CSV table of C-alpha atoms in Angstrom, one decimal:
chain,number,residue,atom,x,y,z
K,198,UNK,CA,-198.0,-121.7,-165.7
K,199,UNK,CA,-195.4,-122.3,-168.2
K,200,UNK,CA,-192.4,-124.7,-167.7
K,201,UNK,CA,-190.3,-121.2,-168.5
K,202,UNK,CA,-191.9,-120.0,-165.3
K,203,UNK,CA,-190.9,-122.9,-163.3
K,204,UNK,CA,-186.9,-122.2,-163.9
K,205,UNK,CA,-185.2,-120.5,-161.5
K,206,UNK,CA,-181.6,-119.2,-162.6
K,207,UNK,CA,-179.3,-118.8,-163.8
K,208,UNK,CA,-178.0,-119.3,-160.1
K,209,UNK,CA,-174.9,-117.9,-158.6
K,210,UNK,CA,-171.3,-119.3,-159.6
K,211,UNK,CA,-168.4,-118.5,-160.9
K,212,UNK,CA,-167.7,-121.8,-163.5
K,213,UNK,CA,-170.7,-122.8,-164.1
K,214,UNK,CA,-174.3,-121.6,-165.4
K,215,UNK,CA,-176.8,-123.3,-163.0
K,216,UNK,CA,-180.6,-123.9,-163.6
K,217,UNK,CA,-183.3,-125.5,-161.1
K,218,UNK,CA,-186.5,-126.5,-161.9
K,219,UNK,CA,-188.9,-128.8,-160.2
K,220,UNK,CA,-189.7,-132.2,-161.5
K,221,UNK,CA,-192.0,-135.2,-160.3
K,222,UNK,CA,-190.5,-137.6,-157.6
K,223,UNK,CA,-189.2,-140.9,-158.8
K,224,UNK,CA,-191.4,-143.0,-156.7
K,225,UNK,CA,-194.7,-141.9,-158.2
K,226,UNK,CA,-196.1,-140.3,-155.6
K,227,UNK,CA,-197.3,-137.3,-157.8
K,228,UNK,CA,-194.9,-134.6,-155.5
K,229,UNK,CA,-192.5,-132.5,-156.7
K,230,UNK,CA,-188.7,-132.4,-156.2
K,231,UNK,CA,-185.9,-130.0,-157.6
K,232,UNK,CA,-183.2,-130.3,-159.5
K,233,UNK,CA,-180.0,-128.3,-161.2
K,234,UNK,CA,-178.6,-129.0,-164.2
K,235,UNK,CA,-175.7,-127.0,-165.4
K,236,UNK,CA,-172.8,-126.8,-168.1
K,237,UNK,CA,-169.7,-124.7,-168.2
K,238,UNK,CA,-169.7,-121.0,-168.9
K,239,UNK,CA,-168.4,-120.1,-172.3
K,240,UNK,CA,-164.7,-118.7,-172.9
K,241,UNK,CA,-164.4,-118.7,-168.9
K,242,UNK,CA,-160.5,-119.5,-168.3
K,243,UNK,CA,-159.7,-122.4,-165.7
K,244,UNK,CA,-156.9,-121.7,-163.4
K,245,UNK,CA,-157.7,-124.8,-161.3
K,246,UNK,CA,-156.0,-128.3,-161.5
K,247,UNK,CA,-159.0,-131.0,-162.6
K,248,UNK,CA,-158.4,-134.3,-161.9
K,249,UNK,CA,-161.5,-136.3,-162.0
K,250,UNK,CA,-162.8,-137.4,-165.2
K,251,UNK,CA,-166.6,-135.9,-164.6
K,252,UNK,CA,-167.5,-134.7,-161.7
K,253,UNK,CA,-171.5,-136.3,-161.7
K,254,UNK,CA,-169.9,-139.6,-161.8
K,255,UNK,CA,-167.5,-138.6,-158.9
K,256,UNK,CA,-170.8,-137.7,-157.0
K,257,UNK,CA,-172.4,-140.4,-157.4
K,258,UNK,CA,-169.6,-142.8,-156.4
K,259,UNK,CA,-169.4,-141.0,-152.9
K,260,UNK,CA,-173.4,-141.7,-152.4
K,261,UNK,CA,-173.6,-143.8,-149.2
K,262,UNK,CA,-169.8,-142.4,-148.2
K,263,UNK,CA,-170.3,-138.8,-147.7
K,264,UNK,CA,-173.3,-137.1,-146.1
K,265,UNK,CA,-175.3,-134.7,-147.2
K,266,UNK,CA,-174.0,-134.4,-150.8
K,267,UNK,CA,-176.7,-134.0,-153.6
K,268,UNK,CA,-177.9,-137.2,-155.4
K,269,UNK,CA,-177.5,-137.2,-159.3
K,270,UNK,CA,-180.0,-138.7,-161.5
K,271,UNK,CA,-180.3,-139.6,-165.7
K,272,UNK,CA,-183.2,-138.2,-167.3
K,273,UNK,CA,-183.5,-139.0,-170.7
K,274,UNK,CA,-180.2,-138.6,-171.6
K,275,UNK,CA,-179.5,-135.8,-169.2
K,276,UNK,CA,-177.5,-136.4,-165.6
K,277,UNK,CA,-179.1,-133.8,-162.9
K,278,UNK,CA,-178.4,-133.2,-159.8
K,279,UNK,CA,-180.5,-132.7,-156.7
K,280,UNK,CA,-181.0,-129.2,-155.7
K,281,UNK,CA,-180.6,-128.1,-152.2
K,282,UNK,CA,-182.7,-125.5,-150.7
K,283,UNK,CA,-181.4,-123.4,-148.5
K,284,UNK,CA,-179.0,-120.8,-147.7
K,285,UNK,CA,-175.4,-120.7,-148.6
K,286,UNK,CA,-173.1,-120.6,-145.6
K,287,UNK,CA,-172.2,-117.2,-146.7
K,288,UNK,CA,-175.4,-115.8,-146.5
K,289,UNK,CA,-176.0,-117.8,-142.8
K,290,UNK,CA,-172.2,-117.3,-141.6
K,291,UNK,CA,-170.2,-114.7,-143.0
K,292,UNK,CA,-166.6,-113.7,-143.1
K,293,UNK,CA,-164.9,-113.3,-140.3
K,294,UNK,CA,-168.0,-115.5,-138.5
K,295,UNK,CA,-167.1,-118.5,-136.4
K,296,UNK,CA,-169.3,-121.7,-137.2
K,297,UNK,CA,-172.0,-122.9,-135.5
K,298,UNK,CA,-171.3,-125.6,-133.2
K,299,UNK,CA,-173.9,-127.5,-135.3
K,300,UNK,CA,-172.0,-126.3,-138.3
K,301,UNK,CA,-168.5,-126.9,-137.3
K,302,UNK,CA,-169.5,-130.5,-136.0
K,303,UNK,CA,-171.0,-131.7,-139.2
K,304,UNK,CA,-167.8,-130.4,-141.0
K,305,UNK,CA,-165.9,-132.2,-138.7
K,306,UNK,CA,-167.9,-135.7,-140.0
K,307,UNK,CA,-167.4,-134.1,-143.7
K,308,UNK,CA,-163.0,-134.1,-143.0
K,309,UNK,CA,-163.8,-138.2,-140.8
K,310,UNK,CA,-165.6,-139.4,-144.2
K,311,UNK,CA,-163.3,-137.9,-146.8
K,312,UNK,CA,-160.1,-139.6,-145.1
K,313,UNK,CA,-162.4,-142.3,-144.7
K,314,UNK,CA,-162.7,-142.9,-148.4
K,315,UNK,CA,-160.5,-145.3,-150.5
K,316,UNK,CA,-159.0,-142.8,-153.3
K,317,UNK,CA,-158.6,-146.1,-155.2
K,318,UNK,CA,-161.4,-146.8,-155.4
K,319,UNK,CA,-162.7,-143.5,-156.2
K,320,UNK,CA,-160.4,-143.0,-158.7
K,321,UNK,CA,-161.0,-146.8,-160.6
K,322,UNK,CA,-165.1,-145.9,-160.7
K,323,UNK,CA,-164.4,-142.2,-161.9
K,324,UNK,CA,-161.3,-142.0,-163.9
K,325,UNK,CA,-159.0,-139.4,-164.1
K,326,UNK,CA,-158.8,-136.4,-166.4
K,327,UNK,CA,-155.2,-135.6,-165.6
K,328,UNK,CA,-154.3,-139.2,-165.0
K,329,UNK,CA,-150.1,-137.8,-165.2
K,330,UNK,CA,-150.5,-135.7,-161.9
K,331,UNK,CA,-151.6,-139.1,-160.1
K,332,UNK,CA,-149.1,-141.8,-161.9
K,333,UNK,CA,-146.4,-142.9,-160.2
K,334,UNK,CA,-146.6,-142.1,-156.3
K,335,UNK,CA,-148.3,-142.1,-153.5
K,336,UNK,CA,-148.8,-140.7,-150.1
K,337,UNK,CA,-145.7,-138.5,-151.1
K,338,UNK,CA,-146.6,-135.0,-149.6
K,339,UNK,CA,-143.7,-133.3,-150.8
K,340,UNK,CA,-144.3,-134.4,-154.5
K,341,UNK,CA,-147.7,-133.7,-154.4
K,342,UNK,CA,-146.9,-130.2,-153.2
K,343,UNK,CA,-144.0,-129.7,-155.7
K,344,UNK,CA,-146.5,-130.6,-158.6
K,345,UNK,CA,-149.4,-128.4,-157.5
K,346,UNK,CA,-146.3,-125.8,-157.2
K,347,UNK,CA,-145.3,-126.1,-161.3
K,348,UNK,CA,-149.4,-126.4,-162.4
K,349,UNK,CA,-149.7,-122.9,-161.0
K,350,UNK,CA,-145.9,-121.7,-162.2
K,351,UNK,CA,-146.9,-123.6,-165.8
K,352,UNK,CA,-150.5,-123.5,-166.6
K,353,UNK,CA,-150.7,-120.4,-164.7
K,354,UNK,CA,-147.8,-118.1,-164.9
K,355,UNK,CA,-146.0,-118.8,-167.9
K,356,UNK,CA,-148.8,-120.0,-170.4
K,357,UNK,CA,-150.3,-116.8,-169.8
K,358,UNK,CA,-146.9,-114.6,-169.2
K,359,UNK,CA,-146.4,-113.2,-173.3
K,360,UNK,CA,-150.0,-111.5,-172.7
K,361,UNK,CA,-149.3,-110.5,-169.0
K,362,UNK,CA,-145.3,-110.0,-168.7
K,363,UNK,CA,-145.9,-106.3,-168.3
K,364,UNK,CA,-148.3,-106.4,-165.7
K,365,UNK,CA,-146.7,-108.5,-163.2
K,366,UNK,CA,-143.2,-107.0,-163.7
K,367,UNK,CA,-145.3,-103.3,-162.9
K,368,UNK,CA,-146.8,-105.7,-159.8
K,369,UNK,CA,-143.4,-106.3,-158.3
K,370,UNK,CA,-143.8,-110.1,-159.4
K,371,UNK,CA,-140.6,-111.5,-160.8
K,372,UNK,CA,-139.8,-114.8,-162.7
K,373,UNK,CA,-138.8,-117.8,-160.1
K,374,UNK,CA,-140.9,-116.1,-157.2
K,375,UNK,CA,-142.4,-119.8,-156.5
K,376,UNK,CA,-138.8,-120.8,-156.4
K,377,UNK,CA,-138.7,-120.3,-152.8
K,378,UNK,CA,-141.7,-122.6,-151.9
K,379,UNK,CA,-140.2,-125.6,-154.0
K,380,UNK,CA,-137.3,-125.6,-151.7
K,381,UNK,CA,-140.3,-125.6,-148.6
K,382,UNK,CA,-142.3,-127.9,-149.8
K,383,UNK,CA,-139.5,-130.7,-149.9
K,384,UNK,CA,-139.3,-131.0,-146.5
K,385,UNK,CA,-142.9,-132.0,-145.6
K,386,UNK,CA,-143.8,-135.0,-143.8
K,387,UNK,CA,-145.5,-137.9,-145.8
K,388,UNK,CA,-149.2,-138.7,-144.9
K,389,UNK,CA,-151.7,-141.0,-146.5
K,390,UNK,CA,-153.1,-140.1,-149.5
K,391,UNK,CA,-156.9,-139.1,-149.3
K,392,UNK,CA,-159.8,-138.0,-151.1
K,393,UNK,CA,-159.9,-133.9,-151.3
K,394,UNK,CA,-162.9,-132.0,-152.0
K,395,UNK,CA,-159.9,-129.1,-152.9
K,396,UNK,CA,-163.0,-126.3,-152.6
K,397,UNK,CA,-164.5,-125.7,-149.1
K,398,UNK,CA,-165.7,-122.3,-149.2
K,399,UNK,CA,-168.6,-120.8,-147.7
K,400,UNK,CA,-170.2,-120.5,-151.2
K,401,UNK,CA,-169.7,-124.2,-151.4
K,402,UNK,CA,-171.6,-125.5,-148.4
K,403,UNK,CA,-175.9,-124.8,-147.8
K,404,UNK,CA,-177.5,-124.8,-145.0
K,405,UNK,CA,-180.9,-126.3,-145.6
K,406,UNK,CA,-184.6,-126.1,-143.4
K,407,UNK,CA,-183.2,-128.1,-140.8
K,408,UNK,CA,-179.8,-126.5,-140.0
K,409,UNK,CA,-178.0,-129.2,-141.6
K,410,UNK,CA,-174.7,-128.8,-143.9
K,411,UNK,CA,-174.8,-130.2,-147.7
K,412,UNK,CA,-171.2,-129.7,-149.2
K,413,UNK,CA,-171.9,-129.1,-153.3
K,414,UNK,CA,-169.4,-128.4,-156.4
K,415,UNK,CA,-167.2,-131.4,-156.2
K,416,UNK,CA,-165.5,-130.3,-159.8
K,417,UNK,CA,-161.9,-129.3,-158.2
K,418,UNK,CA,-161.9,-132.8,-156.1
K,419,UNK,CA,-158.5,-134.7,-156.4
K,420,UNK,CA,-156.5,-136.8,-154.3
K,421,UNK,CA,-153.3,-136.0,-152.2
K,422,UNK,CA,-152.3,-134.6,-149.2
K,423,UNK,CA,-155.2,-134.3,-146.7
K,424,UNK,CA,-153.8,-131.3,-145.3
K,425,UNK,CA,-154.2,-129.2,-147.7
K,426,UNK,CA,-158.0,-129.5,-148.4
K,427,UNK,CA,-157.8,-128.0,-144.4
K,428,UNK,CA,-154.9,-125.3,-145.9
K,429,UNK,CA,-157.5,-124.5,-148.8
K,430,UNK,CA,-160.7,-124.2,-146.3
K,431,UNK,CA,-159.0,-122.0,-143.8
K,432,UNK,CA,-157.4,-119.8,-146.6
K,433,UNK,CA,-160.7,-119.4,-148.2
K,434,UNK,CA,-162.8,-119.2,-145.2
K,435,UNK,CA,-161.1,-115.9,-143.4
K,436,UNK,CA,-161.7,-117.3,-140.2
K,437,UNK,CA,-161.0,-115.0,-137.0
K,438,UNK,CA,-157.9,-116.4,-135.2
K,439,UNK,CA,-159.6,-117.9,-132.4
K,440,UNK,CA,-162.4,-119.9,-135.0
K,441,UNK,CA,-158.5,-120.9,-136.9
K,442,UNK,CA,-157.3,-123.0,-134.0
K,443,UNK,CA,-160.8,-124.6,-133.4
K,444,UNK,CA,-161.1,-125.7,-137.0
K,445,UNK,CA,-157.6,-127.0,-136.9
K,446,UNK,CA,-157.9,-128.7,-133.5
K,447,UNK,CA,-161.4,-130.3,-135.1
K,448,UNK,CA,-159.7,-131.5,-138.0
K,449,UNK,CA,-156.8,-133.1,-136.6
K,450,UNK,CA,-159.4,-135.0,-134.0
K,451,UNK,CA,-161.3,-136.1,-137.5
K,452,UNK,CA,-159.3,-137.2,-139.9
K,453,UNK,CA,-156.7,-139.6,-137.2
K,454,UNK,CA,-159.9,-140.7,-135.9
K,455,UNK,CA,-160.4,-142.2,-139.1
K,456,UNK,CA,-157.0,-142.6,-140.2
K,457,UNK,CA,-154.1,-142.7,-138.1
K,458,UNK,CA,-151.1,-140.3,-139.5
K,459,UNK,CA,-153.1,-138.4,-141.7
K,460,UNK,CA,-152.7,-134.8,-139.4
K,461,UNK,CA,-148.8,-136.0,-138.6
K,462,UNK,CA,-146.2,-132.6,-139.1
K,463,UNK,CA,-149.2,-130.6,-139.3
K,464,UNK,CA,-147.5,-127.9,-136.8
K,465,UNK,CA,-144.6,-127.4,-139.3
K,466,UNK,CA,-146.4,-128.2,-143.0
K,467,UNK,CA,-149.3,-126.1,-142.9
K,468,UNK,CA,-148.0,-122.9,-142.9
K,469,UNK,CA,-145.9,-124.1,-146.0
K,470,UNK,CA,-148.9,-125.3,-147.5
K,471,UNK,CA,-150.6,-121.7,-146.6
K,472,UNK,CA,-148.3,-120.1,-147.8
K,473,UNK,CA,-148.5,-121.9,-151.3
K,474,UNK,CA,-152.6,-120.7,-151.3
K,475,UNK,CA,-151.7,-117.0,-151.1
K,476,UNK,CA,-149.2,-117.4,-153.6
K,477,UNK,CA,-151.4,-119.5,-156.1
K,478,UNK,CA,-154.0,-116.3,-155.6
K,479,UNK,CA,-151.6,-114.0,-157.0
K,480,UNK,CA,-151.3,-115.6,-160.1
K,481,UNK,CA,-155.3,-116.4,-160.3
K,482,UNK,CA,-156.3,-113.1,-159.3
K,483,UNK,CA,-153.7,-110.7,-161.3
K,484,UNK,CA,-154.9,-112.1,-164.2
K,485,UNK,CA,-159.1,-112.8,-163.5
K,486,UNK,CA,-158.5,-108.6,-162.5
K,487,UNK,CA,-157.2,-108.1,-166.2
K,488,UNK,CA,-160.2,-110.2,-167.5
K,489,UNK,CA,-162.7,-108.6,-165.4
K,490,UNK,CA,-161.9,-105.4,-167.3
K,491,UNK,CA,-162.4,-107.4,-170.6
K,492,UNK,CA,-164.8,-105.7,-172.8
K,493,UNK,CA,-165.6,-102.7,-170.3
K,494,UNK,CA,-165.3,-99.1,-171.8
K,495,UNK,CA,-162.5,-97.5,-170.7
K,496,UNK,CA,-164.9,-94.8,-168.4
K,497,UNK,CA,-166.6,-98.2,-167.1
K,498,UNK,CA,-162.7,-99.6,-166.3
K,499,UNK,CA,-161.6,-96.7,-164.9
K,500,UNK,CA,-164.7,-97.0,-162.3
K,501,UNK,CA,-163.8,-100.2,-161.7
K,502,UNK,CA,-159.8,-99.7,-160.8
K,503,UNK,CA,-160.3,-98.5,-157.0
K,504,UNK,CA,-161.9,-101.2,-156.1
K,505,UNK,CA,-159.6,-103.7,-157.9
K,506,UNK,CA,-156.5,-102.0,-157.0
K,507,UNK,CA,-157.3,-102.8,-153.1
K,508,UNK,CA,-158.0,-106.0,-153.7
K,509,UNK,CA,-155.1,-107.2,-155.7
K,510,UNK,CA,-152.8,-105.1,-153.1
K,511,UNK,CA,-154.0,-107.4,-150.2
K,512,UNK,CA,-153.6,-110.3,-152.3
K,513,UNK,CA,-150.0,-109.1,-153.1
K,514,UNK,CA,-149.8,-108.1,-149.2
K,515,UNK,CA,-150.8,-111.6,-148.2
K,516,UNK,CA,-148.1,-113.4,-150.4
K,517,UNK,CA,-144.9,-111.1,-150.1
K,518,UNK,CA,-143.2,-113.7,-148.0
K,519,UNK,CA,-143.9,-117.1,-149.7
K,520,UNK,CA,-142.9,-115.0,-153.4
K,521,UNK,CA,-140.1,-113.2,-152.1
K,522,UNK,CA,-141.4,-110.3,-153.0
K,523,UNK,CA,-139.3,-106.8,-152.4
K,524,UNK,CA,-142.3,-104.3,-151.2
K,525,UNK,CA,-145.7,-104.5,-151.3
K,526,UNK,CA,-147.2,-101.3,-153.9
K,527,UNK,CA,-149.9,-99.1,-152.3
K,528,UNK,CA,-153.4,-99.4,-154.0
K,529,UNK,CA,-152.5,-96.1,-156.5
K,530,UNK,CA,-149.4,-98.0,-158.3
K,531,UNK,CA,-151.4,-101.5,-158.6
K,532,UNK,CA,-154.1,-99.0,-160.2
K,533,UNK,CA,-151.7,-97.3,-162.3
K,534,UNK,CA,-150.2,-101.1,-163.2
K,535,UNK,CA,-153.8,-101.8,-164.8
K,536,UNK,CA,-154.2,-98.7,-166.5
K,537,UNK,CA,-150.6,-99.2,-168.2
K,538,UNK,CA,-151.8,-103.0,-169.1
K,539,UNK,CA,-154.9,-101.6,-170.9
K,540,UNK,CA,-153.5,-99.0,-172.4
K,541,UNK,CA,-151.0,-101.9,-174.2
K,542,UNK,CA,-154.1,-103.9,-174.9
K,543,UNK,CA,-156.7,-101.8,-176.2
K,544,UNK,CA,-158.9,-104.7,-177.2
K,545,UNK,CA,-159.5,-105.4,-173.5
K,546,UNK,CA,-161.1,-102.2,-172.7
K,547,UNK,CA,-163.9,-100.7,-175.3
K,548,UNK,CA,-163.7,-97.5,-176.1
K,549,UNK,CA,-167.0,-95.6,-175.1
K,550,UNK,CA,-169.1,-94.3,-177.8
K,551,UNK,CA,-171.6,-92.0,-177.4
């Protein structure tokens, strides 16, 4: 058999393109062992704050601190990671599923160990890659909240506003619609700073042979606030109601277990922190929609509006309160949006030839 025949891939994400092949175990016993290796895909946008310097090195500083994260090895020249076989939680638990009590235990131990962590630490072995969101404070909730609040109003919204100004004003979305959650976000309470795994979605965690939990893609890690990695997991996880007030009970028992003040004002700061993840999807999603319909013909985008149009219509529907929004449009105007958009950028749509 060929070594071509040994690759599986290219595996499912959405940043990277991931490869796993097998490879002989380090300890010479003649067996065989997988492994990933993966690099970034090209032209793909980032509309995530990174904060880490490489993400292999943060992984293999939290070896021995976190469980069930893969290993990374060097192999002539090239860093790999362990593969994990095994489900996605997605595929074992999906949507609208409540964990396991298995599951929801071991992620319990995953929010103990990552307030268990010294970010200091972390960040002196790993180095930062956006060392100016870090500099200067600490265990400042509000600020870290305000700063997360101008990446996504910055990097977000107004580097990519002369492209997409039409589009959101069509959308309902106006300038200063995060203006409203700066004010919130100045009143939350301060709790230790922690590490964040800032990605805990089902896609995110496997579930191998033996039922157990391995948490993967560490690349959006950062320090701050440890209630929002819980705002991020609950906003990404669309837990049913009843599953919400378990995971939030479990969490608060984890993390002052291991660190005493780290779930205080949680009652009155995690809606504000909710609130800040269905805006932030607004400006993420508005614009991946555009991209999505990159390239397509315009019979091919036109296919593709329905189903786009309801998605970016519960998005909007989601955030009207945190962006102050007026009215929420039906699925046919956020369609008719699009179609305006391409229409004034031809380039993004191919025409279709026969």
């Amino acid at each position: 058999m060929s070594d071509e025949a040994l690759l599986v891939g290219p595996l499912k994400g959405y940043h990277h393109e991931t490869y796993a092949f097998p490879l002989p175990a380090a300890d010479g016993s003649g067996r065989q062992t997988w492994w990933k290796c993966r690099d970034p895909r090209a032209g793909l946008l980032w509309f995530d704050l990174r904060v880490f310097a490489s993400e292999k090195a943060l992984v293999r500083a939290l070896q021995g601190s976190i469980t069930r994260i893969p290993a990374v090895i060097d192999r002539e020249a090239v860093s790999l990671y362990t593969f994990v076989e095994g489900r996605t939680l997605g595929e074992a638990c999906p949507p609208e599923w409540a964990l396991s009590e298995r599951h929801a235990g071991q992620l319990g131990v995953l929010f103990r160990e990552l307030v268990s962590v010294r970010p200091e630490a972390v960040v002196a072995s790993v180095g930062l890659a956006t060392g100016g969101f870090l500099a200067g404070w600490k265990d400042d909730s509000a600020a870290f909240l305000g700063r997360l609040i101008d990446f996504t109003d910055v990097h977000i919204y107004q580097r990519h506003l002369p492209r997409y100004r039409s589009l959101f004003r069509d959308l309902g979305i106006p300038g200063g619609a995060l203006d409203g959650l700066r004010a919130a976000a100045e009143a939350l309470v301060p709790r230790p700073f922690a590490l964040l795994h800032g990605d805990l979605h089902r896609e995110n965690f496997v579930v191998d042979a033996r039922d157990d939990l391995w948490t993967i893609d560490w690349e959006l890690a950062m320090v701050g606030d440890p209630l929002y990695d819980l705002a991020t997991h609950l906003h990404l996880m669309h837990y049913p109601p009843e599953e919400q007030v378990r995971i939030i009970t479990m969490w608060c028992r984890a993390v002052e277990s291991a660190r005493p003040g780290s779930s205080w004002g949680w009652r009155t700061d995690l809606p504000v922190l909710r609130a800040y993840k269905r805006a932030q999807s607004v400006y993420t999603d508005v614009i991946r929609a555009a991209l999505g319909l990159h390239g397509l013909t315009e019979e091919a985008a036109r296919r593709q509006l329905p189903q786009l149009a309801s998605r970016i219509k519960g998005v909007l529907g989601a955030a009207r309160r945190p962006l102050g929004l007026r009215a929420e449009p039906t699925a046919e105007e956020v369609a008719a949006a699009y179609a305006r958009w391409l229409r004034a950028h031809p380039s993004s749509a191919t025409t279709a030839t026969s």
